mmCIF file of C-alpha atoms and ligand atoms in Angstrom:
data_model
loop_
_atom_site.group_PDB
_atom_site.id
_atom_site.type_symbol
_atom_site.label_atom_id
_atom_site.label_comp_id
_atom_site.label_asym_id
_atom_site.label_seq_id
_atom_site.Cartn_x
_atom_site.Cartn_y
_atom_site.Cartn_z
ATOM 1 C CA MET A 1 13.624 19.127 2.020
ATOM 2 C CA LEU A 2 13.533 18.314 5.639
ATOM 3 C CA SER A 3 10.370 18.140 7.620
ATOM 4 C CA SER A 4 10.372 17.978 11.355
ATOM 5 C CA VAL A 5 8.231 15.294 12.897
ATOM 6 C CA PRO A 6 6.568 15.003 16.342
ATOM 7 C CA PRO A 7 8.208 12.372 18.284
ATOM 8 C CA SER A 8 5.814 9.642 17.949
ATOM 9 C CA LEU A 9 4.624 6.611 16.019
ATOM 10 C CA VAL A 10 2.376 4.588 13.510
ATOM 11 C CA VAL A 11 0.014 1.926 11.372
ATOM 12 C CA LYS A 12 -2.290 0.741 8.746
ATOM 13 C CA GLU A 13 -2.738 -2.285 6.322
ATOM 14 C CA ILE A 14 -2.804 -3.051 2.789
ATOM 15 C CA LEU A 15 -5.712 -4.811 1.508
ATOM 16 C CA PRO A 16 -5.526 -7.661 -0.981
ATOM 17 C CA GLY A 17 -8.552 -7.516 -3.413
ATOM 18 C CA THR A 18 -9.699 -10.436 -5.165
ATOM 19 C CA LEU A 19 -7.917 -10.580 -8.527
ATOM 20 C CA PRO A 20 -8.492 -13.547 -10.871
ATOM 21 C CA ALA A 21 -5.947 -15.659 -12.509
ATOM 22 C CA ALA A 22 -4.683 -12.934 -14.800
ATOM 23 C CA GLY A 23 -1.461 -12.758 -12.512
ATOM 24 C CA LYS A 24 -0.801 -16.322 -13.240
ATOM 25 C CA LEU A 25 -0.438 -15.801 -16.902
ATOM 26 C CA LEU A 26 2.469 -13.240 -16.295
ATOM 27 C CA PRO A 27 6.008 -14.281 -17.091
ATOM 28 C CA TYR A 28 8.052 -14.817 -13.739
ATOM 29 C CA PRO A 29 11.600 -14.379 -14.644
ATOM 30 C CA LEU A 30 12.962 -15.158 -11.234
ATOM 31 C CA PRO A 31 11.401 -18.493 -10.218
ATOM 32 C CA GLN A 32 13.089 -18.588 -6.808
ATOM 33 C CA VAL A 33 11.688 -16.676 -3.564
ATOM 34 C CA PRO A 34 14.114 -15.871 -0.721
ATOM 35 C CA GLY A 35 13.315 -17.482 2.651
ATOM 36 C CA TRP A 36 13.239 -15.589 5.788
ATOM 37 C CA GLY A 37 16.725 -14.573 6.349
ATOM 38 C CA GLU A 38 17.802 -15.216 2.827
ATOM 39 C CA TRP A 39 18.328 -12.936 -0.212
ATOM 40 C CA ILE A 40 18.469 -13.023 -4.076
ATOM 41 C CA GLU A 41 20.549 -10.681 -6.050
ATOM 42 C CA VAL A 42 17.994 -9.816 -8.818
ATOM 43 C CA ALA A 43 20.447 -7.478 -10.709
ATOM 44 C CA VAL A 44 23.960 -6.248 -9.955
ATOM 45 C CA GLY A 45 23.679 -4.569 -6.579
ATOM 46 C CA ILE A 46 19.892 -5.172 -6.038
ATOM 47 C CA TYR A 47 18.957 -7.627 -3.469
ATOM 48 C CA TRP A 48 15.627 -9.139 -2.655
ATOM 49 C CA LEU A 49 14.619 -9.693 0.936
ATOM 50 C CA ARG A 50 11.362 -11.268 2.015
ATOM 51 C CA MET A 51 9.987 -10.701 5.606
ATOM 52 C CA PRO A 52 7.062 -12.404 7.501
ATOM 53 C CA LEU A 53 3.867 -10.263 8.129
ATOM 54 C CA PRO A 54 1.092 -11.361 10.853
ATOM 55 C CA PHE A 55 -1.639 -11.215 8.474
ATOM 56 C CA ALA A 56 -3.276 -13.154 5.747
ATOM 57 C CA LEU A 57 -1.007 -11.470 3.349
ATOM 58 C CA ASP A 58 2.057 -13.101 5.061
ATOM 59 C CA HIS A 59 5.043 -11.410 3.444
ATOM 60 C CA VAL A 60 6.554 -8.216 2.259
ATOM 61 C CA ASN A 61 9.371 -7.870 -0.105
ATOM 62 C CA LEU A 62 12.156 -5.350 0.640
ATOM 63 C CA TRP A 63 14.981 -4.197 -1.856
ATOM 64 C CA LEU A 64 18.359 -3.821 -0.415
ATOM 65 C CA LEU A 65 20.549 -1.578 -2.990
ATOM 66 C CA GLU A 66 24.397 -1.203 -2.741
ATOM 67 C CA ASP A 67 25.325 2.193 -2.440
ATOM 68 C CA GLY A 68 29.197 3.027 -2.452
ATOM 69 C CA ASP A 69 30.489 2.036 0.942
ATOM 70 C CA GLY A 70 27.078 1.405 2.442
ATOM 71 C CA TRP A 71 23.495 0.347 1.419
ATOM 72 C CA SER A 72 20.266 2.119 0.708
ATOM 73 C CA VAL A 73 16.996 0.027 1.160
ATOM 74 C CA VAL A 74 13.462 0.492 -0.283
ATOM 75 C CA ASP A 75 10.862 -0.213 2.494
ATOM 76 C CA CYS A 76 11.473 -1.493 5.887
ATOM 77 C CA GLY A 77 8.935 -3.984 7.056
ATOM 78 C CA TYR A 78 6.461 -4.106 9.872
ATOM 79 C CA ALA A 79 7.586 -3.612 13.440
ATOM 80 C CA SER A 80 7.592 -7.013 14.637
ATOM 81 C CA ALA A 81 10.358 -8.734 16.706
ATOM 82 C CA GLU A 82 10.572 -11.424 14.052
ATOM 83 C CA ILE A 83 11.541 -8.834 11.443
ATOM 84 C CA LYS A 84 13.897 -7.183 13.522
ATOM 85 C CA THR A 85 15.719 -10.391 14.327
ATOM 86 C CA LEU A 86 16.023 -11.096 10.492
ATOM 87 C CA TRP A 87 17.412 -7.338 9.910
ATOM 88 C CA GLU A 88 19.991 -7.884 12.586
ATOM 89 C CA GLN A 89 21.147 -10.893 10.842
ATOM 90 C CA HIS A 90 21.286 -8.908 7.577
ATOM 91 C CA PHE A 91 23.212 -6.209 9.053
ATOM 92 C CA ALA A 92 25.973 -8.749 9.935
ATOM 93 C CA ASP A 93 25.722 -11.283 6.864
ATOM 94 C CA LEU A 94 24.692 -9.410 3.749
ATOM 95 C CA MET A 95 25.524 -5.775 4.626
ATOM 96 C CA GLN A 96 28.870 -6.874 6.462
ATOM 97 C CA GLY A 97 28.316 -4.047 9.007
ATOM 98 C CA ARG A 98 28.267 -1.337 6.279
ATOM 99 C CA PRO A 99 25.846 1.613 7.074
ATOM 100 C CA LEU A 100 22.560 2.609 5.516
ATOM 101 C CA LYS A 101 22.490 5.981 3.524
ATOM 102 C CA LYS A 102 18.940 6.273 2.404
ATOM 103 C CA VAL A 103 15.972 4.435 3.862
ATOM 104 C CA ILE A 104 13.380 5.034 0.835
ATOM 105 C CA VAL A 105 9.782 4.479 1.850
ATOM 106 C CA THR A 106 7.092 3.884 -1.077
ATOM 107 C CA HIS A 107 4.206 4.692 1.264
ATOM 108 C CA CYS A 108 2.920 5.010 4.717
ATOM 109 C CA HIS A 109 1.319 1.509 5.342
ATOM 110 C CA PRO A 110 2.998 -0.193 8.295
ATOM 111 C CA ASP A 111 4.516 -3.134 6.259
ATOM 112 C CA HIS A 112 6.490 -0.584 4.504
ATOM 113 C CA LEU A 113 7.174 2.385 6.928
ATOM 114 C CA GLY A 114 6.973 0.213 10.069
ATOM 115 C CA LEU A 115 10.767 -0.195 10.893
ATOM 116 C CA ALA A 116 12.154 3.066 9.220
ATOM 117 C CA ALA A 117 13.072 4.866 12.330
ATOM 118 C CA TRP A 118 14.452 1.860 14.119
ATOM 119 C CA LEU A 119 16.629 1.203 10.932
ATOM 120 C CA VAL A 120 18.102 4.509 11.165
ATOM 121 C CA GLN A 121 18.579 4.243 14.952
ATOM 122 C CA GLN A 122 20.423 0.866 14.175
ATOM 123 C CA GLN A 123 22.468 1.365 10.918
ATOM 124 C CA GLY A 124 22.171 5.207 10.150
ATOM 125 C CA GLY A 125 20.847 6.872 6.995
ATOM 126 C CA GLN A 126 18.137 9.299 6.013
ATOM 127 C CA VAL A 127 14.437 8.571 5.464
ATOM 128 C CA TRP A 128 12.970 9.514 2.203
ATOM 129 C CA MET A 129 9.275 9.675 1.434
ATOM 130 C CA THR A 130 6.779 11.771 -0.752
ATOM 131 C CA GLY A 131 5.349 14.646 1.534
ATOM 132 C CA ASP A 132 1.803 13.414 1.218
ATOM 133 C CA GLU A 133 2.911 9.997 2.572
ATOM 134 C CA TYR A 134 4.686 11.425 5.396
ATOM 135 C CA SER A 135 1.881 13.814 6.204
ATOM 136 C CA ARG A 136 -0.610 10.876 6.172
ATOM 137 C CA ALA A 137 1.571 8.778 8.479
ATOM 138 C CA VAL A 138 1.853 11.600 10.938
ATOM 139 C CA GLU A 139 -2.009 12.301 10.809
ATOM 140 C CA ILE A 140 -2.875 8.482 11.446
ATOM 141 C CA TYR A 141 -0.029 8.214 14.057
ATOM 142 C CA ASN A 142 -1.221 10.903 16.150
ATOM 143 C CA GLY A 143 -4.936 10.197 15.892
ATOM 144 C CA GLU A 144 -5.596 13.594 14.073
ATOM 145 C CA ALA A 145 -9.288 14.473 12.857
ATOM 146 C CA GLY A 146 -10.705 11.798 10.654
ATOM 147 C CA TRP A 147 -8.691 8.943 12.051
ATOM 148 C CA LEU A 148 -10.348 8.847 15.377
ATOM 149 C CA LYS A 149 -12.684 6.016 16.612
ATOM 150 C CA GLU A 150 -15.638 8.298 16.450
ATOM 151 C CA ASP A 151 -14.910 9.186 12.743
ATOM 152 C CA ALA A 152 -14.781 5.617 11.982
ATOM 153 C CA GLU A 153 -18.124 4.755 13.753
ATOM 154 C CA ALA A 154 -19.718 7.883 12.032
ATOM 155 C CA TYR A 155 -18.644 6.463 8.622
ATOM 156 C CA LEU A 156 -19.880 2.905 9.506
ATOM 157 C CA HIS A 157 -23.218 4.190 10.446
ATOM 158 C CA CYS A 158 -23.633 5.780 7.055
ATOM 159 C CA CYS A 159 -22.637 2.537 5.610
ATOM 160 C CA ASP A 160 -24.894 0.678 7.754
ATOM 161 C CA VAL A 161 -22.462 -1.744 8.876
ATOM 162 C CA PRO A 162 -23.501 -2.790 12.305
ATOM 163 C CA ASP A 163 -20.112 -3.935 14.049
ATOM 164 C CA LYS A 164 -18.391 -0.932 14.833
ATOM 165 C CA GLN A 165 -15.604 -2.696 16.353
ATOM 166 C CA VAL A 166 -14.101 -3.533 12.863
ATOM 167 C CA PHE A 167 -12.807 -0.243 12.617
ATOM 168 C CA SER A 168 -11.569 0.450 16.098
ATOM 169 C CA ALA A 169 -9.565 -2.911 15.967
ATOM 170 C CA THR A 170 -8.019 -2.121 12.644
ATOM 171 C CA MET A 171 -8.089 1.474 11.867
ATOM 172 C CA SER A 172 -7.376 3.277 14.853
ATOM 173 C CA HIS A 173 -4.012 5.260 15.423
ATOM 174 C CA LYS A 174 -3.317 2.717 18.321
ATOM 175 C CA ALA A 175 -3.430 -0.237 15.613
ATOM 176 C CA TYR A 176 -1.086 1.789 13.386
ATOM 177 C CA ARG A 177 1.495 2.261 16.126
ATOM 178 C CA HIS A 178 1.561 -1.496 16.509
ATOM 179 C CA GLY A 179 3.258 -1.736 13.000
ATOM 180 C CA VAL A 180 4.970 1.873 13.153
ATOM 181 C CA PRO A 181 5.815 2.297 16.868
ATOM 182 C CA LEU A 182 8.016 5.420 16.042
ATOM 183 C CA LEU A 183 7.767 7.903 13.360
ATOM 184 C CA PRO A 184 11.377 8.969 11.715
ATOM 185 C CA ASP A 185 12.418 12.151 13.318
ATOM 186 C CA GLU A 186 13.083 13.754 9.983
ATOM 187 C CA CYS A 187 12.077 13.044 6.316
ATOM 188 C CA HIS A 188 13.578 14.005 3.216
ATOM 189 C CA THR A 189 10.682 14.594 0.683
ATOM 190 C CA MET A 190 10.778 13.261 -2.816
ATOM 191 C CA ALA A 191 8.217 14.273 -5.661
ATOM 192 C CA HIS A 192 7.139 12.764 -9.047
ATOM 193 C CA ASP A 193 9.998 12.859 -11.585
ATOM 194 C CA ASP A 194 12.859 13.304 -8.982
ATOM 195 C CA CYS A 195 15.823 11.355 -9.267
ATOM 196 C CA ILE A 196 17.546 9.775 -6.410
ATOM 197 C CA GLU A 197 20.913 8.474 -6.807
ATOM 198 C CA VAL A 198 22.064 5.244 -5.178
ATOM 199 C CA GLY A 199 25.298 3.837 -5.828
ATOM 200 C CA GLY A 200 25.789 5.319 -9.157
ATOM 201 C CA ARG A 201 22.149 4.767 -10.473
ATOM 202 C CA ASN A 202 19.615 7.283 -10.810
ATOM 203 C CA TRP A 203 16.194 6.030 -9.687
ATOM 204 C CA ARG A 204 13.254 8.034 -11.044
ATOM 205 C CA ILE A 205 10.370 8.459 -8.797
ATOM 206 C CA ILE A 206 7.063 7.780 -10.278
ATOM 207 C CA THR A 207 4.220 8.791 -7.872
ATOM 208 C CA GLY A 208 0.669 7.512 -7.929
ATOM 209 C CA GLY A 209 -2.659 7.895 -5.617
ATOM 210 C CA GLY A 210 -5.365 5.630 -5.012
ATOM 211 C CA HIS A 211 -4.038 2.953 -2.806
ATOM 212 C CA SER A 212 -2.179 5.515 -0.603
ATOM 213 C CA PRO A 213 -2.018 9.336 -0.843
ATOM 214 C CA GLN A 214 1.037 9.717 -3.049
ATOM 215 C CA HIS A 215 2.820 6.307 -3.251
ATOM 216 C CA ALA A 216 6.217 6.290 -4.789
ATOM 217 C CA ALA A 217 7.624 3.714 -7.191
ATOM 218 C CA LEU A 218 10.978 3.798 -8.252
ATOM 219 C CA TYR A 219 12.367 3.102 -11.951
ATOM 220 C CA CYS A 220 15.973 2.803 -13.331
ATOM 221 C CA ASP A 221 17.527 0.812 -16.167
ATOM 222 C CA GLY A 222 14.575 -1.460 -16.965
ATOM 223 C CA ILE A 223 13.644 -2.275 -13.215
ATOM 224 C CA LEU A 224 10.661 -0.929 -11.570
ATOM 225 C CA ILE A 225 10.531 -1.239 -7.585
ATOM 226 C CA SER A 226 6.651 -0.995 -7.867
ATOM 227 C CA GLY A 227 5.592 -0.922 -4.085
ATOM 228 C CA ASP A 228 1.977 -1.851 -3.576
ATOM 229 C CA GLN A 229 0.851 0.296 -6.876
ATOM 230 C CA VAL A 230 1.364 -2.812 -8.947
ATOM 231 C CA LEU A 231 1.025 -6.262 -7.723
ATOM 232 C CA PRO A 232 1.132 -9.420 -9.692
ATOM 233 C CA GLU A 233 -1.315 -11.741 -8.144
ATOM 234 C CA ILE A 234 -3.699 -9.585 -6.048
ATOM 235 C CA SER A 235 -5.200 -6.052 -6.753
ATOM 236 C CA SER A 236 -3.837 -3.398 -4.415
ATOM 237 C CA ASN A 237 -6.572 -1.985 -1.885
ATOM 238 C CA VAL A 238 -8.126 1.234 -3.078
ATOM 239 C CA SER A 239 -10.412 2.447 -0.338
ATOM 240 C CA VAL A 240 -12.266 5.447 0.895
ATOM 241 C CA TRP A 241 -11.456 6.057 4.752
ATOM 242 C CA PRO A 242 -13.333 7.879 7.265
ATOM 243 C CA ASN A 243 -11.264 10.984 6.893
ATOM 244 C CA ASP A 244 -12.645 11.799 3.654
ATOM 245 C CA PRO A 245 -15.841 9.936 2.594
ATOM 246 C CA ASP A 246 -16.464 11.648 -0.841
ATOM 247 C CA ASP A 247 -12.885 10.891 -1.826
ATOM 248 C CA ASP A 248 -12.442 9.321 -5.224
ATOM 249 C CA PRO A 249 -9.350 7.176 -4.994
ATOM 250 C CA LEU A 250 -10.336 4.687 -7.631
ATOM 251 C CA ALA A 251 -9.941 7.409 -10.232
ATOM 252 C CA LEU A 252 -6.682 8.337 -8.679
ATOM 253 C CA TYR A 253 -5.516 4.728 -8.908
ATOM 254 C CA LEU A 254 -6.533 4.383 -12.414
ATOM 255 C CA ALA A 255 -4.867 7.642 -13.476
ATOM 256 C CA SER A 256 -1.655 6.447 -11.965
ATOM 257 C CA PHE A 257 -1.394 4.065 -14.744
ATOM 258 C CA VAL A 258 -0.733 6.715 -17.441
ATOM 259 C CA ALA A 259 2.854 7.234 -16.029
ATOM 260 C CA LEU A 260 3.650 3.441 -15.668
ATOM 261 C CA ARG A 261 2.383 2.784 -19.230
ATOM 262 C CA CYS A 262 5.166 4.962 -20.404
ATOM 263 C CA LEU A 263 7.841 2.420 -19.291
ATOM 264 C CA PRO A 264 9.305 -0.166 -21.362
ATOM 265 C CA MET A 265 7.101 -3.511 -22.025
ATOM 266 C CA GLU A 266 10.053 -5.696 -20.921
ATOM 267 C CA THR A 267 10.410 -3.776 -17.664
ATOM 268 C CA LEU A 268 11.230 -6.087 -14.682
ATOM 269 C CA VAL A 269 8.851 -5.391 -11.887
ATOM 270 C CA LEU A 270 9.774 -5.909 -8.143
ATOM 271 C CA PRO A 271 6.593 -5.679 -6.287
ATOM 272 C CA SER A 272 6.022 -5.469 -2.566
ATOM 273 C CA HIS A 273 4.081 -8.700 -2.423
ATOM 274 C CA GLY A 274 4.477 -11.730 -4.606
ATOM 275 C CA MET A 275 6.941 -12.723 -7.455
ATOM 276 C CA ALA A 276 9.151 -10.409 -9.504
ATOM 277 C CA PHE A 277 7.334 -10.204 -12.925
ATOM 278 C CA SER A 278 7.742 -8.787 -16.362
ATOM 279 C CA GLY A 279 4.425 -8.012 -18.589
ATOM 280 C CA LEU A 280 3.852 -4.665 -16.745
ATOM 281 C CA HIS A 281 1.574 -3.320 -19.467
ATOM 282 C CA ARG A 282 -0.565 -6.491 -19.524
ATOM 283 C CA ARG A 283 -0.755 -6.454 -15.711
ATOM 284 C CA LEU A 284 -2.065 -2.815 -15.803
ATOM 285 C CA ASP A 285 -4.573 -3.831 -18.552
ATOM 286 C CA ALA A 286 -5.856 -6.698 -16.209
ATOM 287 C CA LEU A 287 -5.922 -4.435 -13.229
ATOM 288 C CA ALA A 288 -8.036 -1.849 -15.222
ATOM 289 C CA ALA A 289 -10.224 -4.474 -16.416
ATOM 290 C CA HIS A 290 -10.821 -5.907 -13.046
ATOM 291 C CA HIS A 291 -12.059 -2.482 -11.555
ATOM 292 C CA HIS A 292 -14.112 -1.799 -14.529
ATOM 293 C CA GLN A 293 -15.746 -5.159 -14.314
ATOM 294 C CA ARG A 294 -16.556 -4.558 -10.656
ATOM 295 C CA LEU A 295 -17.701 -1.125 -11.387
ATOM 296 C CA SER A 296 -20.427 -2.804 -13.850
ATOM 297 C CA LEU A 297 -21.802 -5.077 -11.111
ATOM 298 C CA LEU A 298 -23.142 -2.213 -8.840
ATOM 299 C CA PRO A 299 -25.570 -0.306 -10.803
ATOM 300 C CA GLU A 300 -27.551 -3.630 -11.765
ATOM 301 C CA ALA A 301 -27.522 -4.396 -7.952
ATOM 302 C CA CYS A 302 -29.164 -0.746 -7.147
ATOM 303 C CA ASP A 303 -32.581 -1.384 -8.946
ATOM 304 C CA GLU A 304 -33.784 -0.870 -5.296
ATOM 305 C CA PRO A 305 -32.138 1.581 -2.899
ATOM 306 C CA ARG A 306 -29.314 -0.238 -1.301
ATOM 307 C CA SER A 307 -26.922 0.398 1.532
ATOM 308 C CA VAL A 308 -23.234 -0.269 1.650
ATOM 309 C CA ALA A 309 -23.604 -3.094 3.727
ATOM 310 C CA GLU A 310 -26.394 -4.692 1.543
ATOM 311 C CA LEU A 311 -23.970 -4.117 -1.501
ATOM 312 C CA LEU A 312 -20.851 -5.686 0.216
ATOM 313 C CA PRO A 313 -21.646 -9.252 -1.139
ATOM 314 C CA VAL A 314 -21.741 -7.917 -4.576
ATOM 315 C CA LEU A 315 -18.060 -7.264 -4.652
ATOM 316 C CA PHE A 316 -16.967 -9.580 -1.693
ATOM 317 C CA PRO A 317 -19.355 -12.678 -1.783
ATOM 318 C CA GLN A 318 -16.818 -14.274 0.481
ATOM 319 C CA SER A 319 -17.158 -14.248 4.322
ATOM 320 C CA LEU A 320 -15.072 -11.224 5.796
ATOM 321 C CA ASP A 321 -13.272 -11.297 9.273
ATOM 322 C CA ASN A 322 -12.874 -8.118 11.262
ATOM 323 C CA GLN A 323 -9.447 -7.525 9.703
ATOM 324 C CA GLN A 324 -10.666 -7.609 6.350
ATOM 325 C CA MET A 325 -13.927 -5.945 6.723
ATOM 326 C CA PRO A 326 -12.792 -2.383 6.818
ATOM 327 C CA PHE A 327 -10.754 -2.712 3.381
ATOM 328 C CA ALA A 328 -13.783 -4.310 1.815
ATOM 329 C CA VAL A 329 -16.035 -1.509 2.888
ATOM 330 C CA GLY A 330 -13.511 1.176 2.000
ATOM 331 C CA GLU A 331 -13.029 -0.504 -1.440
ATOM 332 C CA LEU A 332 -16.798 -0.904 -2.057
ATOM 333 C CA VAL A 333 -17.250 2.896 -1.282
ATOM 334 C CA ALA A 334 -14.412 3.579 -3.480
ATOM 335 C CA HIS A 335 -16.418 1.959 -6.445
ATOM 336 C CA LEU A 336 -19.614 3.498 -5.441
ATOM 337 C CA ASN A 337 -17.861 6.933 -5.227
ATOM 338 C CA TYR A 338 -16.587 6.571 -8.795
ATOM 339 C CA LEU A 339 -19.988 5.761 -10.169
ATOM 340 C CA ARG A 340 -21.719 8.551 -8.048
ATOM 341 C CA LEU A 341 -19.128 11.138 -8.965
ATOM 342 C CA ARG A 342 -19.807 10.414 -12.663
ATOM 343 C CA GLY A 343 -23.528 10.406 -12.528
ATOM 344 C CA LEU A 344 -23.749 6.592 -12.863
ATOM 345 C CA LEU A 345 -25.485 6.184 -9.355
ATOM 346 C CA LYS A 346 -27.275 8.527 -6.995
ATOM 347 C CA ARG A 347 -26.918 8.410 -3.236
ATOM 348 C CA GLU A 348 -29.681 9.654 -0.827
ATOM 349 C CA THR A 349 -29.072 9.924 3.052
ATOM 350 C CA SER A 350 -32.150 8.622 4.897
ATOM 351 C CA ALA A 351 -33.565 10.143 7.909
ATOM 352 C CA ASP A 352 -31.572 7.927 10.229
ATOM 353 C CA GLY A 353 -28.239 9.102 8.504
ATOM 354 C CA ARG A 354 -27.736 5.892 6.437
ATOM 355 C CA TRP A 355 -26.634 5.984 2.826
ATOM 356 C CA ARG A 356 -28.857 4.573 0.165
ATOM 357 C CA TYR A 357 -27.573 3.938 -3.617
ATOM 358 C CA THR A 358 -29.857 3.896 -6.603
ATOM 359 C CA LYS A 359 -29.481 3.885 -10.394
HETATM 360 ZN ZN1 ZN B 1 0.030 -0.435 1.069
#
């Protein structure tokens, strides 16, 4: 299905949480990592590319798939000059000038969607995303209601976070457009359990919420391209954003594991950040345990009424810079909402409009 898109652009960022050493216990069957401008063929016709990111999370993995007389790609990279240069090298070396057919985007975050429109301009192809991811990209890109500076400031006021600059610096639609300067003109939408044919393989789409509205992972013949939904060393950011302060993304995120647990134990997972790994079920167990452990910390910290700002050190004892702060606030509110919506915490709004949480 085609959706028309306004002629404009993009951004937003994934937030690494703090996940302990569980990831280090996973089997990593591919010990090598491709350098910038290099690639590794991880299975017949499936190539691992790695691109630099201008963040603490300093890289994103992209997956180039042989597709008959052309190529398809899963995720595109952030719109930086450095990544464009690396792509141009790959157009000539690995891709041998053969065109792109499908540009499949797991979700709307800039390190994944960023260069989609540019890739289509350069090498052809059709962009494929889930409908909710495409709609979210359009909302943020165009600065629609919920994604404006005043929305962020109102949300931060409720959270009692004093520095209003943190959201305007990171979450504004202007910031999004740094990473996604152009939205694709049109998008083919894909949905859960759809199959997308690439080079004779049928990749099954497995969608899930929590990290983003309707993230798409792809599974075929023992290989899962997991995007940001499952990562080996860090936990994907699960945040409440100013557009929907009563959202329950942690419940959606944990619910997304149900479909992933149906995949074979020995599945090779190709994540967007970090190393390819096996042990998917163990990783899902560790991620669920991680979130439940963090949930357990909050009620005991709420003997007295506490604001979001006062509770931040409970989940994030480390110092946070302006780039990290919005993701930390969003992730904390996601955990608070999860507890509140299940009757395990109460939230009151003080006369000055600030939220206070108690057991
Ligand atoms: Zn992401």
